[in-house]
Amino acid sequence: MGLLSKKDTLLLTDPLADNNPITIQVLGICSALAITAELKASIVMAISVMFVLGLGNVVISLMRNIIPSKIRIIVQLIVVATLVIIVDLVLKAFAYELSKTLSVFVGLIITNCIIMGRFEAFALGNGPWRSFLDGIGNAVGYGVILIAVGFFRELLGSGTLLGFKVLGDPIEKTGLYAIGYENNGFMLLSPMALIVVGIIIWIQRTKNTALIEEN
Amino acid sequence: MEHLELFFKSIFIDNMVFATFLGMCSYLAVSKKVATAVGLGAAVIFVLAVTVPLNWLLDQYILKDGALVWLGEEYAEYDLSFLSFIMFIATIATMVQLVEIIVEKFSPSLYNSLGIFLPLIAVNCAILGGSLFMQSREIPTLGLSLTYGVGSGIGWFLAILAIAAIREKIRYSSVPPALRGLGITFIITGLMAIGFMSFGGMLTGGDEEKKEQPTVEAKLDKKELNVETAKEIIADNTNINQ
C-alpha cells in the first residue's frame, strides 16, 4: 500500500474514461466549448478548473459537517467564487493576453456544473483527501476532452498547435500546403466545438457499448 | 430603436446557447420533453429579467472603477471590480431564493410549474453569463440592461424549446446506437448553431441612414438608364434570345 489505495486510484482514473464528466455525466459543458478554438486556451482552462475543483472539494469537505444543508448552495457558490477570483487575478497578472481571450469564461467556472456537481455528489459526504483525489480526477477528465477538442480545432482550423505552424506555412506553401492542403476555417467557428464533442462521444460509446443510452 | 436592436441582437445573433454555449448543462439535461423545457425556459427569462438589471445597478454604483464616488470624493479611487464574481453570484443566489418564496406565496399554480426548476437556475451558467456579458459589453443604461436580460432569456427559451421538440421527434428515428441520446443532441445543437449564424447579418448596427442614400441614388441611375438605353437593352435581349 502506497500513498494511494486501490479505491483511491479508482477515484482518479474512473473520470478519465468511463465516468467522464463531459461525455457521460454531461457536466461542465457550459464554459468548456467556447474557448476550445485554441489549444493554449483549452490547457489554461483545464488547469484553472483543476485548481478550483481540487481546492474547492477539500474546503467543502472540511466544512461539510458545519454547513447547514438549507443554505449549502450559497456557501458552495461563495467558496467557488473566491477561488475563481484568485484564478482570474493570477491570469490577469501573468497572462494578460490569454485572460482577454478567455474573457467572461473564467468567471463562468463558478457556475460550471462540474464543480457544483462534485461538491454535491462527493465532497459533502467524504473526507478531504478522497475529495481532493476526486476533484483532481474529474478535472483531468474534463481537461482531457477540452484538450482533445482544442487540439483538433486548432490543427484543422488554423494548421497550428500552440501557435507553432506544424503543418507548414500557408502563405509560402511549405509542408502540407505544398501539395494543395487548405485550412478548414469552419473548425474555428463555435458550432464545430459541439460537433467535435458529439463525435468524441460517438467514438467513446462505440468502443464501450455499455454506455449506450436507451432512446 | 436602441432597445429593439439590442432585443433582437440578444435573441438571435448573440443567442446564449448557440453563440456562447451558456446554460448548456440544463439545456442538455432538461430538454427531453417540451413541457418541462417550457417551464425551465420561462424560469430563465424571469430570473434573467430580474438579475441583470440588479447586477447592473451593483456594477454601476459599487463595483466599477470609481463607482463609489457618490459616497464622497475620497472614495473615487476605489476599484472593486475584482469582487464582481462573488457579488454577482451572491445576488443571483439570493434573488432565486426570493423569487421562489414570492412565487410560492402569490401564485401557487406558477410555483408548481416553475418551482422545481428555480433552485437549478442559481447554478445555470446562462444567468451568471448574462450578468458578466452585461458587464463586459458595457451596457449603458438600466433600461437597456433590462432589455438585454429579457432578450437573452427569450433566446435561451427558444433554443431549449427547439431542441426539446426535435428530441421528442427523433425518438422515432433510427439513430446509430452509439450516437443515441447525448451524441446526437450535441450534433443537432451544432447544426442549429450553424443555422443561427445566418442571423449574424441581420443587424449591422447604427448605419441605417448611410445605407439608405446610396440605394436611392442607385434607383435614380437605373431609371435614367432605362429611358436612355431602353432600345439598346431590348436589342441586346433579343440578340441573346436568338
Short mmCIF file of C-alpha atoms in Angstrom, two decimals:
data_model
loop_
_atom_site.label_atom_id
_atom_site.label_comp_id
_atom_site.label_asym_id
_atom_site.label_seq_id
_atom_site.Cartn_x
_atom_site.Cartn_y
_atom_site.Cartn_z
CA MET A 1 0.00 0.00 0.00
CA GLY A 2 1.49 3.23 -1.10
CA LEU A 3 0.02 6.66 -0.85
CA LEU A 4 -2.99 5.59 -2.87
CA SER A 5 -5.15 2.60 -2.06
CA LYS A 6 -6.97 0.76 -4.83
CA LYS A 7 -10.18 2.66 -4.14
CA ASP A 8 -8.34 5.97 -4.28
CA THR A 9 -6.74 5.11 -7.62
CA LEU A 10 -10.20 4.38 -8.97
CA LEU A 11 -11.27 7.87 -7.91
CA LEU A 12 -8.54 9.27 -10.10
CA THR A 13 -8.89 7.03 -13.14
CA ASP A 14 -12.63 6.50 -13.38
CA PRO A 15 -13.49 10.04 -14.53
CA LEU A 16 -10.91 9.78 -17.30
CA ALA A 17 -12.98 7.42 -19.40
CA ASP A 18 -15.99 5.51 -18.16
CA ASN A 19 -17.35 8.22 -15.93
CA ASN A 20 -16.07 11.23 -17.81
CA PRO A 21 -17.66 14.45 -16.56
CA ILE A 22 -18.31 15.83 -20.05
CA THR A 23 -19.24 12.86 -22.16
CA ILE A 24 -21.04 10.72 -19.57
CA GLN A 25 -22.14 12.89 -16.65
CA VAL A 26 -22.97 15.81 -19.01
CA LEU A 27 -21.49 18.37 -16.62
CA GLY A 28 -19.43 21.45 -17.28
CA ILE A 29 -20.13 21.87 -20.94
CA CYS A 30 -21.17 25.47 -20.44
CA SER A 31 -17.79 27.10 -20.18
CA ALA A 32 -15.91 24.37 -21.99
CA LEU A 33 -16.88 24.72 -25.61
CA ALA A 34 -16.49 28.39 -26.37
CA ILE A 35 -12.79 28.57 -25.58
CA THR A 36 -11.54 25.48 -27.41
CA ALA A 37 -10.65 27.18 -30.70
CA GLU A 38 -7.04 27.30 -29.47
CA LEU A 39 -5.11 24.58 -27.71
CA LYS A 40 -3.41 27.01 -25.35
CA ALA A 41 -6.68 28.43 -24.05
CA SER A 42 -8.01 24.90 -23.51
CA ILE A 43 -4.96 23.92 -21.49
CA VAL A 44 -5.15 27.02 -19.31
CA MET A 45 -8.86 26.45 -18.78
CA ALA A 46 -8.22 22.83 -17.79
CA ILE A 47 -5.56 23.87 -15.29
CA SER A 48 -7.80 26.57 -13.81
CA VAL A 49 -10.63 24.11 -13.34
CA MET A 50 -8.25 21.61 -11.77
CA PHE A 51 -7.12 24.21 -9.25
CA VAL A 52 -10.64 25.31 -8.39
CA LEU A 53 -12.12 21.83 -8.23
CA GLY A 54 -9.24 20.26 -6.27
CA LEU A 55 -9.08 23.00 -3.65
CA GLY A 56 -12.83 23.62 -3.56
CA ASN A 57 -13.52 19.94 -2.94
CA VAL A 58 -11.09 19.98 0.01
CA VAL A 59 -12.61 23.15 1.50
CA ILE A 60 -16.18 21.90 1.18
CA SER A 61 -15.20 18.51 2.53
CA LEU A 62 -13.57 20.14 5.59
CA MET A 63 -16.67 22.23 6.21
CA ARG A 64 -19.20 19.52 5.39
CA ASN A 65 -20.27 18.99 9.00
CA ILE A 66 -20.85 22.64 9.81
CA ILE A 67 -22.72 23.75 6.67
CA PRO A 68 -26.49 23.88 7.29
CA SER A 69 -27.98 21.92 4.43
CA LYS A 70 -30.55 24.59 3.61
CA ILE A 71 -28.04 27.22 2.61
CA ARG A 72 -25.34 24.90 1.30
CA ILE A 73 -25.74 26.10 -2.30
CA ILE A 74 -24.88 29.66 -1.34
CA VAL A 75 -21.93 28.50 0.77
CA GLN A 76 -20.64 26.41 -2.13
CA LEU A 77 -21.04 29.31 -4.55
CA ILE A 78 -19.09 31.64 -2.28
CA VAL A 79 -16.24 29.12 -1.94
CA VAL A 80 -16.04 28.65 -5.70
CA ALA A 81 -16.33 32.36 -6.40
CA THR A 82 -13.41 33.10 -4.06
CA LEU A 83 -11.22 30.50 -5.75
CA VAL A 84 -12.20 31.74 -9.20
CA ILE A 85 -11.32 35.31 -8.26
CA ILE A 86 -7.85 34.04 -7.34
CA VAL A 87 -7.53 32.30 -10.72
CA ASP A 88 -8.78 35.39 -12.53
CA LEU A 89 -6.33 37.72 -10.80
CA VAL A 90 -3.41 35.35 -11.38
CA LEU A 91 -4.28 35.11 -15.08
CA LYS A 92 -4.60 38.86 -15.37
CA ALA A 93 -1.22 39.32 -13.71
CA PHE A 94 0.81 36.71 -15.59
CA ALA A 95 -1.03 36.03 -18.84
CA TYR A 96 -2.97 39.14 -19.70
CA GLU A 97 -3.47 38.33 -23.40
CA LEU A 98 -4.85 34.94 -22.57
CA SER A 99 -7.18 36.30 -19.92
CA LYS A 100 -8.61 38.59 -22.62
CA THR A 101 -9.26 35.57 -24.85
CA LEU A 102 -10.96 33.69 -22.05
CA SER A 103 -12.89 36.85 -21.05
CA VAL A 104 -16.03 36.00 -19.10
CA PHE A 105 -15.43 32.27 -19.30
CA VAL A 106 -13.04 32.36 -16.36
CA GLY A 107 -15.89 33.81 -14.31
CA LEU A 108 -18.18 31.14 -15.63
CA ILE A 109 -16.09 28.46 -13.91
CA ILE A 110 -18.22 29.45 -10.89
CA THR A 111 -21.34 28.06 -12.46
CA ASN A 112 -19.51 25.23 -14.16
CA CYS A 113 -21.80 22.36 -13.29
CA ILE A 114 -18.84 20.02 -12.75
CA ILE A 115 -17.85 21.93 -9.67
CA MET A 116 -21.26 22.13 -8.05
CA GLY A 117 -21.93 18.58 -9.16
CA ARG A 118 -18.82 17.17 -7.48
CA PHE A 119 -19.42 19.24 -4.32
CA GLU A 120 -22.94 17.88 -4.03
CA ALA A 121 -22.19 14.34 -5.07
CA PHE A 122 -18.85 13.75 -3.41
CA ALA A 123 -17.29 16.40 -1.19
CA LEU A 124 -20.33 16.69 1.09
CA GLY A 125 -20.04 13.03 2.01
CA ASN A 126 -16.34 12.23 2.01
CA GLY A 127 -13.10 13.19 3.74
CA PRO A 128 -10.71 15.84 2.44
CA TRP A 129 -8.05 13.53 0.94
CA ARG A 130 -10.52 11.46 -1.06
CA SER A 131 -12.38 14.61 -2.10
CA PHE A 132 -9.13 16.08 -3.32
CA LEU A 133 -8.42 13.00 -5.44
CA ASP A 134 -11.97 13.03 -6.78
CA GLY A 135 -11.61 16.70 -7.67
CA ILE A 136 -8.33 16.18 -9.47
CA GLY A 137 -9.65 13.09 -11.27
CA ASN A 138 -12.73 14.86 -12.55
CA ALA A 139 -10.80 17.97 -13.53
CA VAL A 140 -8.38 15.81 -15.51
CA GLY A 141 -11.26 14.01 -17.19
CA TYR A 142 -12.70 17.39 -18.11
CA GLY A 143 -9.30 18.64 -19.25
CA VAL A 144 -8.70 15.63 -21.49
CA ILE A 145 -11.85 16.33 -23.51
CA LEU A 146 -11.12 20.05 -23.59
CA ILE A 147 -7.59 19.47 -24.84
CA ALA A 148 -8.72 16.90 -27.40
CA VAL A 149 -11.30 19.32 -28.81
CA GLY A 150 -8.80 22.20 -28.72
CA PHE A 151 -6.18 20.04 -30.45
CA PHE A 152 -8.39 19.12 -33.41
CA ARG A 153 -9.92 22.55 -33.78
CA GLU A 154 -6.59 24.35 -33.80
CA LEU A 155 -4.86 21.76 -36.00
CA LEU A 156 -7.61 21.58 -38.63
CA GLY A 157 -8.75 25.18 -38.31
CA SER A 158 -5.54 27.15 -38.38
CA GLY A 159 -2.90 24.46 -39.03
CA THR A 160 -1.03 25.32 -35.85
CA LEU A 161 -0.53 23.78 -32.42
CA LEU A 162 0.10 26.15 -29.50
CA GLY A 163 0.91 28.74 -32.15
CA PHE A 164 3.58 26.63 -33.93
CA LYS A 165 3.00 26.04 -37.62
CA VAL A 166 3.17 22.25 -37.56
CA LEU A 167 1.65 21.77 -41.00
CA GLY A 168 3.89 24.26 -42.78
CA ASP A 169 3.28 27.84 -43.83
CA PRO A 170 0.00 28.50 -45.69
CA ILE A 171 1.33 31.64 -47.38
CA GLU A 172 4.71 30.35 -48.53
CA LYS A 173 3.19 26.98 -49.41
CA THR A 174 5.56 24.77 -47.46
CA GLY A 175 4.90 21.40 -45.82
CA LEU A 176 1.40 20.04 -46.39
CA TYR A 177 0.30 23.22 -48.11
CA ALA A 178 2.73 22.48 -50.95
CA ILE A 179 0.53 19.59 -52.05
CA GLY A 180 -2.66 21.64 -52.01
CA TYR A 181 -3.85 21.24 -48.40
CA GLU A 182 -6.10 24.04 -47.11
CA ASN A 183 -7.08 25.04 -43.58
CA ASN A 184 -10.71 24.43 -42.71
CA GLY A 185 -11.72 27.80 -41.27
CA PHE A 186 -15.05 26.33 -40.32
CA MET A 187 -13.39 24.49 -37.43
CA LEU A 188 -12.71 27.81 -35.74
CA LEU A 189 -16.41 28.69 -35.57
CA SER A 190 -18.19 27.83 -32.37
CA PRO A 191 -20.72 25.27 -33.71
CA MET A 192 -17.90 22.91 -34.65
CA ALA A 193 -16.97 22.52 -30.99
CA LEU A 194 -20.34 20.87 -30.41
CA ILE A 195 -19.94 18.60 -33.38
CA VAL A 196 -16.41 17.59 -32.35
CA VAL A 197 -17.65 16.69 -28.86
CA GLY A 198 -20.52 14.79 -30.47
CA ILE A 199 -18.02 12.77 -32.48
CA ILE A 200 -15.88 12.08 -29.40
CA ILE A 201 -18.99 10.77 -27.64
CA TRP A 202 -19.77 8.64 -30.66
CA ILE A 203 -16.29 7.07 -30.69
CA GLN A 204 -16.31 6.50 -26.94
CA ARG A 205 -19.69 4.75 -26.98
CA THR A 206 -18.80 2.64 -29.97
CA LYS A 207 -15.81 1.32 -28.02
CA ASN A 208 -17.71 0.81 -24.77
CA THR A 209 -21.19 -0.36 -25.69
CA ALA A 210 -22.30 -0.42 -22.02
CA LEU A 211 -22.56 3.35 -22.10
CA ILE A 212 -25.18 3.48 -24.87
CA GLU A 213 -28.38 5.26 -23.85
CA GLU A 214 -31.86 3.84 -24.15
CA ASN A 215 -33.68 6.07 -26.56
CA MET B 1 -34.84 51.76 -31.63
CA GLU B 2 -31.81 51.12 -29.48
CA HIS B 3 -33.91 48.82 -27.32
CA LEU B 4 -35.35 46.97 -30.28
CA GLU B 5 -31.93 46.45 -31.78
CA LEU B 6 -30.43 45.12 -28.56
CA PHE B 7 -33.51 42.94 -28.05
CA PHE B 8 -33.22 41.18 -31.40
CA LYS B 9 -29.46 41.06 -31.16
CA SER B 10 -29.58 39.25 -27.83
CA ILE B 11 -32.21 36.80 -29.05
CA PHE B 12 -30.78 35.82 -32.41
CA ILE B 13 -27.24 36.99 -33.02
CA ASP B 14 -25.76 36.59 -29.55
CA ASN B 15 -28.02 33.70 -28.66
CA MET B 16 -26.94 32.35 -25.28
CA VAL B 17 -26.91 28.73 -26.33
CA PHE B 18 -25.80 28.86 -29.93
CA ALA B 19 -23.26 31.66 -29.87
CA THR B 20 -21.74 31.41 -26.40
CA PHE B 21 -22.77 27.95 -25.12
CA LEU B 22 -24.19 29.27 -21.88
CA GLY B 23 -26.53 27.13 -19.85
CA MET B 24 -25.62 24.01 -21.80
CA CYS B 25 -25.87 21.72 -18.79
CA SER B 26 -29.52 22.30 -18.08
CA TYR B 27 -30.12 22.71 -21.80
CA LEU B 28 -28.98 19.14 -22.36
CA ALA B 29 -30.42 17.67 -19.18
CA VAL B 30 -33.92 19.15 -19.22
CA SER B 31 -34.68 19.03 -22.94
CA LYS B 32 -36.21 15.58 -23.16
CA LYS B 33 -39.81 16.84 -23.05
CA VAL B 34 -41.31 20.03 -24.43
CA ALA B 35 -43.44 20.69 -21.33
CA THR B 36 -40.52 20.71 -18.89
CA ALA B 37 -38.40 22.66 -21.35
CA VAL B 38 -41.05 25.39 -21.46
CA GLY B 39 -41.12 25.53 -17.64
CA LEU B 40 -37.37 25.90 -17.34
CA GLY B 41 -37.21 28.39 -20.21
CA ALA B 42 -39.85 30.60 -18.61
CA ALA B 43 -37.99 30.49 -15.30
CA VAL B 44 -34.76 31.52 -17.03
CA ILE B 45 -36.44 34.52 -18.73
CA PHE B 46 -37.92 35.54 -15.40
CA VAL B 47 -34.69 35.28 -13.41
CA LEU B 48 -32.58 36.96 -16.09
CA ALA B 49 -35.04 39.84 -16.27
CA VAL B 50 -34.61 40.36 -12.52
CA THR B 51 -30.90 39.71 -12.01
CA VAL B 52 -29.35 41.52 -14.98
CA PRO B 53 -30.75 44.98 -14.08
CA LEU B 54 -29.97 44.36 -10.41
CA ASN B 55 -26.38 43.44 -11.17
CA TRP B 56 -26.19 46.45 -13.49
CA LEU B 57 -27.02 48.68 -10.52
CA LEU B 58 -24.43 46.88 -8.39
CA ASP B 59 -21.82 47.24 -11.09
CA GLN B 60 -22.60 50.90 -11.71
CA TYR B 61 -22.78 52.11 -8.11
CA ILE B 62 -20.44 49.78 -6.19
CA LEU B 63 -18.09 47.70 -8.28
CA LYS B 64 -16.89 49.79 -11.21
CA ASP B 65 -13.66 51.76 -11.15
CA GLY B 66 -14.55 54.96 -9.33
CA ALA B 67 -18.18 53.94 -8.86
CA LEU B 68 -18.12 54.71 -5.15
CA VAL B 69 -17.76 58.41 -5.82
CA TRP B 70 -21.36 59.00 -4.70
CA LEU B 71 -20.20 58.23 -1.16
CA GLY B 72 -17.79 61.15 -1.22
CA GLU B 73 -14.75 62.42 -3.10
CA GLU B 74 -12.28 60.34 -1.12
CA TYR B 75 -13.81 57.10 -2.44
CA ALA B 76 -13.25 58.00 -6.10
CA GLU B 77 -10.08 55.91 -6.37
CA TYR B 78 -11.57 52.61 -5.28
CA ASP B 79 -11.90 49.87 -7.90
CA LEU B 80 -13.82 46.90 -6.56
CA SER B 81 -14.38 45.17 -9.89
CA PHE B 82 -12.38 42.13 -8.74
CA LEU B 83 -15.28 41.44 -6.39
CA SER B 84 -17.81 41.26 -9.18
CA PHE B 85 -17.90 37.45 -9.45
CA ILE B 86 -18.71 36.97 -5.81
CA MET B 87 -21.21 39.86 -5.72
CA PHE B 88 -23.00 38.73 -8.86
CA ILE B 89 -23.31 35.12 -7.78
CA ALA B 90 -24.50 36.14 -4.31
CA THR B 91 -27.13 38.41 -5.86
CA ILE B 92 -28.26 35.65 -8.17
CA ALA B 93 -28.48 33.03 -5.43
CA THR B 94 -30.38 35.41 -3.17
CA MET B 95 -32.73 36.56 -5.91
CA VAL B 96 -33.51 33.00 -6.90
CA GLN B 97 -34.43 32.18 -3.32
CA LEU B 98 -36.51 35.35 -3.05
CA VAL B 99 -38.28 34.77 -6.33
CA GLU B 100 -39.05 31.23 -5.22
CA ILE B 101 -40.61 32.45 -1.97
CA ILE B 102 -42.62 35.20 -3.65
CA VAL B 103 -43.92 32.97 -6.41
CA GLU B 104 -44.86 30.29 -3.89
CA LYS B 105 -46.82 32.83 -1.85
CA PHE B 106 -48.69 34.64 -4.61
CA SER B 107 -49.14 32.15 -7.40
CA PRO B 108 -49.15 28.51 -6.31
CA SER B 109 -50.01 27.35 -9.83
CA LEU B 110 -46.99 29.11 -11.30
CA TYR B 111 -44.91 27.74 -8.44
CA ASN B 112 -46.00 24.22 -9.29
CA SER B 113 -44.82 24.60 -12.86
CA LEU B 114 -41.66 26.64 -12.18
CA GLY B 115 -40.89 25.60 -8.63
CA ILE B 116 -38.68 22.58 -9.21
CA PHE B 117 -36.56 24.49 -11.70
CA LEU B 118 -35.84 27.57 -9.64
CA PRO B 119 -33.11 26.10 -7.40
CA LEU B 120 -31.48 24.63 -10.51
CA ILE B 121 -31.28 28.07 -12.01
CA ALA B 122 -28.95 29.52 -9.39
CA VAL B 123 -26.17 27.45 -10.89
CA ASN B 124 -27.21 27.88 -14.51
CA CYS B 125 -24.34 29.44 -16.44
CA ALA B 126 -26.79 31.43 -18.54
CA ILE B 127 -27.79 33.55 -15.56
CA LEU B 128 -24.28 34.43 -14.41
CA GLY B 129 -23.20 34.69 -18.04
CA GLY B 130 -25.93 37.24 -18.68
CA SER B 131 -24.61 39.44 -15.89
CA LEU B 132 -20.97 39.01 -16.89
CA PHE B 133 -21.67 39.83 -20.53
CA MET B 134 -23.71 42.81 -19.40
CA GLN B 135 -20.60 43.97 -17.56
CA SER B 136 -18.06 43.25 -20.29
CA ARG B 137 -20.20 44.74 -23.09
CA GLU B 138 -20.69 47.90 -21.01
CA ILE B 139 -24.43 48.27 -21.46
CA PRO B 140 -25.07 51.97 -20.81
CA THR B 141 -28.48 52.28 -19.10
CA LEU B 142 -30.71 50.39 -16.68
CA GLY B 143 -33.47 50.14 -19.29
CA LEU B 144 -31.13 48.59 -21.81
CA SER B 145 -29.87 46.10 -19.26
CA LEU B 146 -33.47 45.01 -18.67
CA THR B 147 -33.94 44.63 -22.42
CA TYR B 148 -30.74 42.64 -22.60
CA GLY B 149 -31.83 40.35 -19.75
CA VAL B 150 -35.26 39.66 -21.24
CA GLY B 151 -33.85 39.26 -24.74
CA SER B 152 -31.19 36.73 -23.78
CA GLY B 153 -33.76 34.89 -21.70
CA ILE B 154 -36.07 34.60 -24.70
CA GLY B 155 -33.14 33.46 -26.83
CA TRP B 156 -32.39 30.69 -24.37
CA PHE B 157 -36.09 29.79 -24.19
CA LEU B 158 -36.28 29.47 -27.99
CA ALA B 159 -33.19 27.27 -28.05
CA ILE B 160 -34.38 24.82 -25.41
CA LEU B 161 -37.87 24.72 -26.93
CA ALA B 162 -36.47 23.89 -30.35
CA ILE B 163 -34.13 21.16 -29.13
CA ALA B 164 -36.84 19.60 -26.94
CA ALA B 165 -39.21 19.45 -29.90
CA ILE B 166 -36.53 17.87 -32.06
CA ARG B 167 -35.61 15.34 -29.39
CA GLU B 168 -39.25 14.31 -28.99
CA LYS B 169 -39.44 13.58 -32.70
CA ILE B 170 -36.05 11.97 -33.05
CA ARG B 171 -37.09 9.22 -30.68
CA TYR B 172 -38.85 7.59 -33.61
CA SER B 173 -35.87 7.66 -35.96
CA SER B 174 -33.17 5.05 -36.17
CA VAL B 175 -30.11 6.87 -34.88
CA PRO B 176 -26.89 4.79 -34.74
CA PRO B 177 -26.87 3.18 -31.26
CA ALA B 178 -23.66 4.84 -30.10
CA LEU B 179 -24.96 8.28 -31.02
CA ARG B 180 -28.30 7.93 -29.26
CA GLY B 181 -29.13 10.43 -26.56
CA LEU B 182 -26.28 12.76 -25.86
CA GLY B 183 -24.23 12.38 -29.03
CA ILE B 184 -26.98 13.20 -31.49
CA THR B 185 -28.15 16.08 -29.30
CA PHE B 186 -24.69 17.63 -29.49
CA ILE B 187 -24.56 17.29 -33.24
CA ILE B 188 -28.08 18.68 -33.72
CA THR B 189 -27.21 21.63 -31.50
CA GLY B 190 -24.12 22.22 -33.62
CA LEU B 191 -26.21 22.23 -36.78
CA MET B 192 -28.74 24.57 -35.20
CA ALA B 193 -25.90 26.88 -34.18
CA ILE B 194 -24.69 26.96 -37.78
CA GLY B 195 -28.25 27.91 -38.75
CA PHE B 196 -28.33 30.69 -36.17
CA MET B 197 -25.06 32.08 -37.53
CA SER B 198 -27.02 33.23 -40.55
CA PHE B 199 -28.75 35.79 -38.32
CA GLY B 200 -25.34 37.46 -37.98
CA GLY B 201 -26.05 39.77 -40.92
CA MET B 202 -29.47 40.78 -39.63
CA LEU B 203 -28.32 43.93 -37.83
CA THR B 204 -25.32 45.86 -38.98
CA GLY B 205 -25.69 48.31 -36.13
CA GLY B 206 -26.37 52.03 -36.39
CA ASP B 207 -25.53 52.72 -40.03
CA GLU B 208 -29.05 52.54 -41.47
CA GLU B 209 -29.11 56.19 -42.54
CA LYS B 210 -25.91 55.91 -44.50
CA LYS B 211 -27.22 52.85 -46.24
CA GLU B 212 -30.48 54.37 -47.43
CA GLN B 213 -28.92 57.13 -49.51
CA PRO B 214 -26.87 55.01 -51.88
CA THR B 215 -29.88 52.78 -52.61
CA VAL B 216 -31.99 55.79 -53.59
CA GLU B 217 -29.24 57.04 -55.92
CA ALA B 218 -28.91 53.66 -57.45
CA LYS B 219 -32.62 53.62 -58.25
CA LEU B 220 -32.38 57.02 -59.96
CA ASP B 221 -29.46 55.80 -62.03
CA LYS B 222 -31.45 52.83 -63.14
CA LYS B 223 -34.40 54.97 -64.25
CA GLU B 224 -32.18 57.22 -66.36
CA LEU B 225 -30.52 54.19 -67.79
CA ASN B 226 -33.88 52.73 -68.69
CA VAL B 227 -35.01 55.85 -70.51
CA GLU B 228 -31.77 56.40 -72.42
CA THR B 229 -30.76 52.93 -73.36
CA ALA B 230 -34.00 51.05 -73.35
CA LYS B 231 -33.80 50.33 -77.04
CA GLU B 232 -30.25 49.05 -76.80
CA ILE B 233 -31.14 46.77 -73.90
CA ILE B 234 -34.12 45.43 -75.78
CA ALA B 235 -31.95 44.88 -78.80
CA ASP B 236 -29.37 43.08 -76.65
CA ASN B 237 -32.04 40.92 -75.12
CA THR B 238 -33.43 39.93 -78.47
CA ASN B 239 -29.91 39.09 -79.60
CA ILE B 240 -29.37 36.94 -76.54
CA ASN B 241 -32.68 35.24 -77.01
CA GLN B 242 -31.84 34.38 -80.55
#
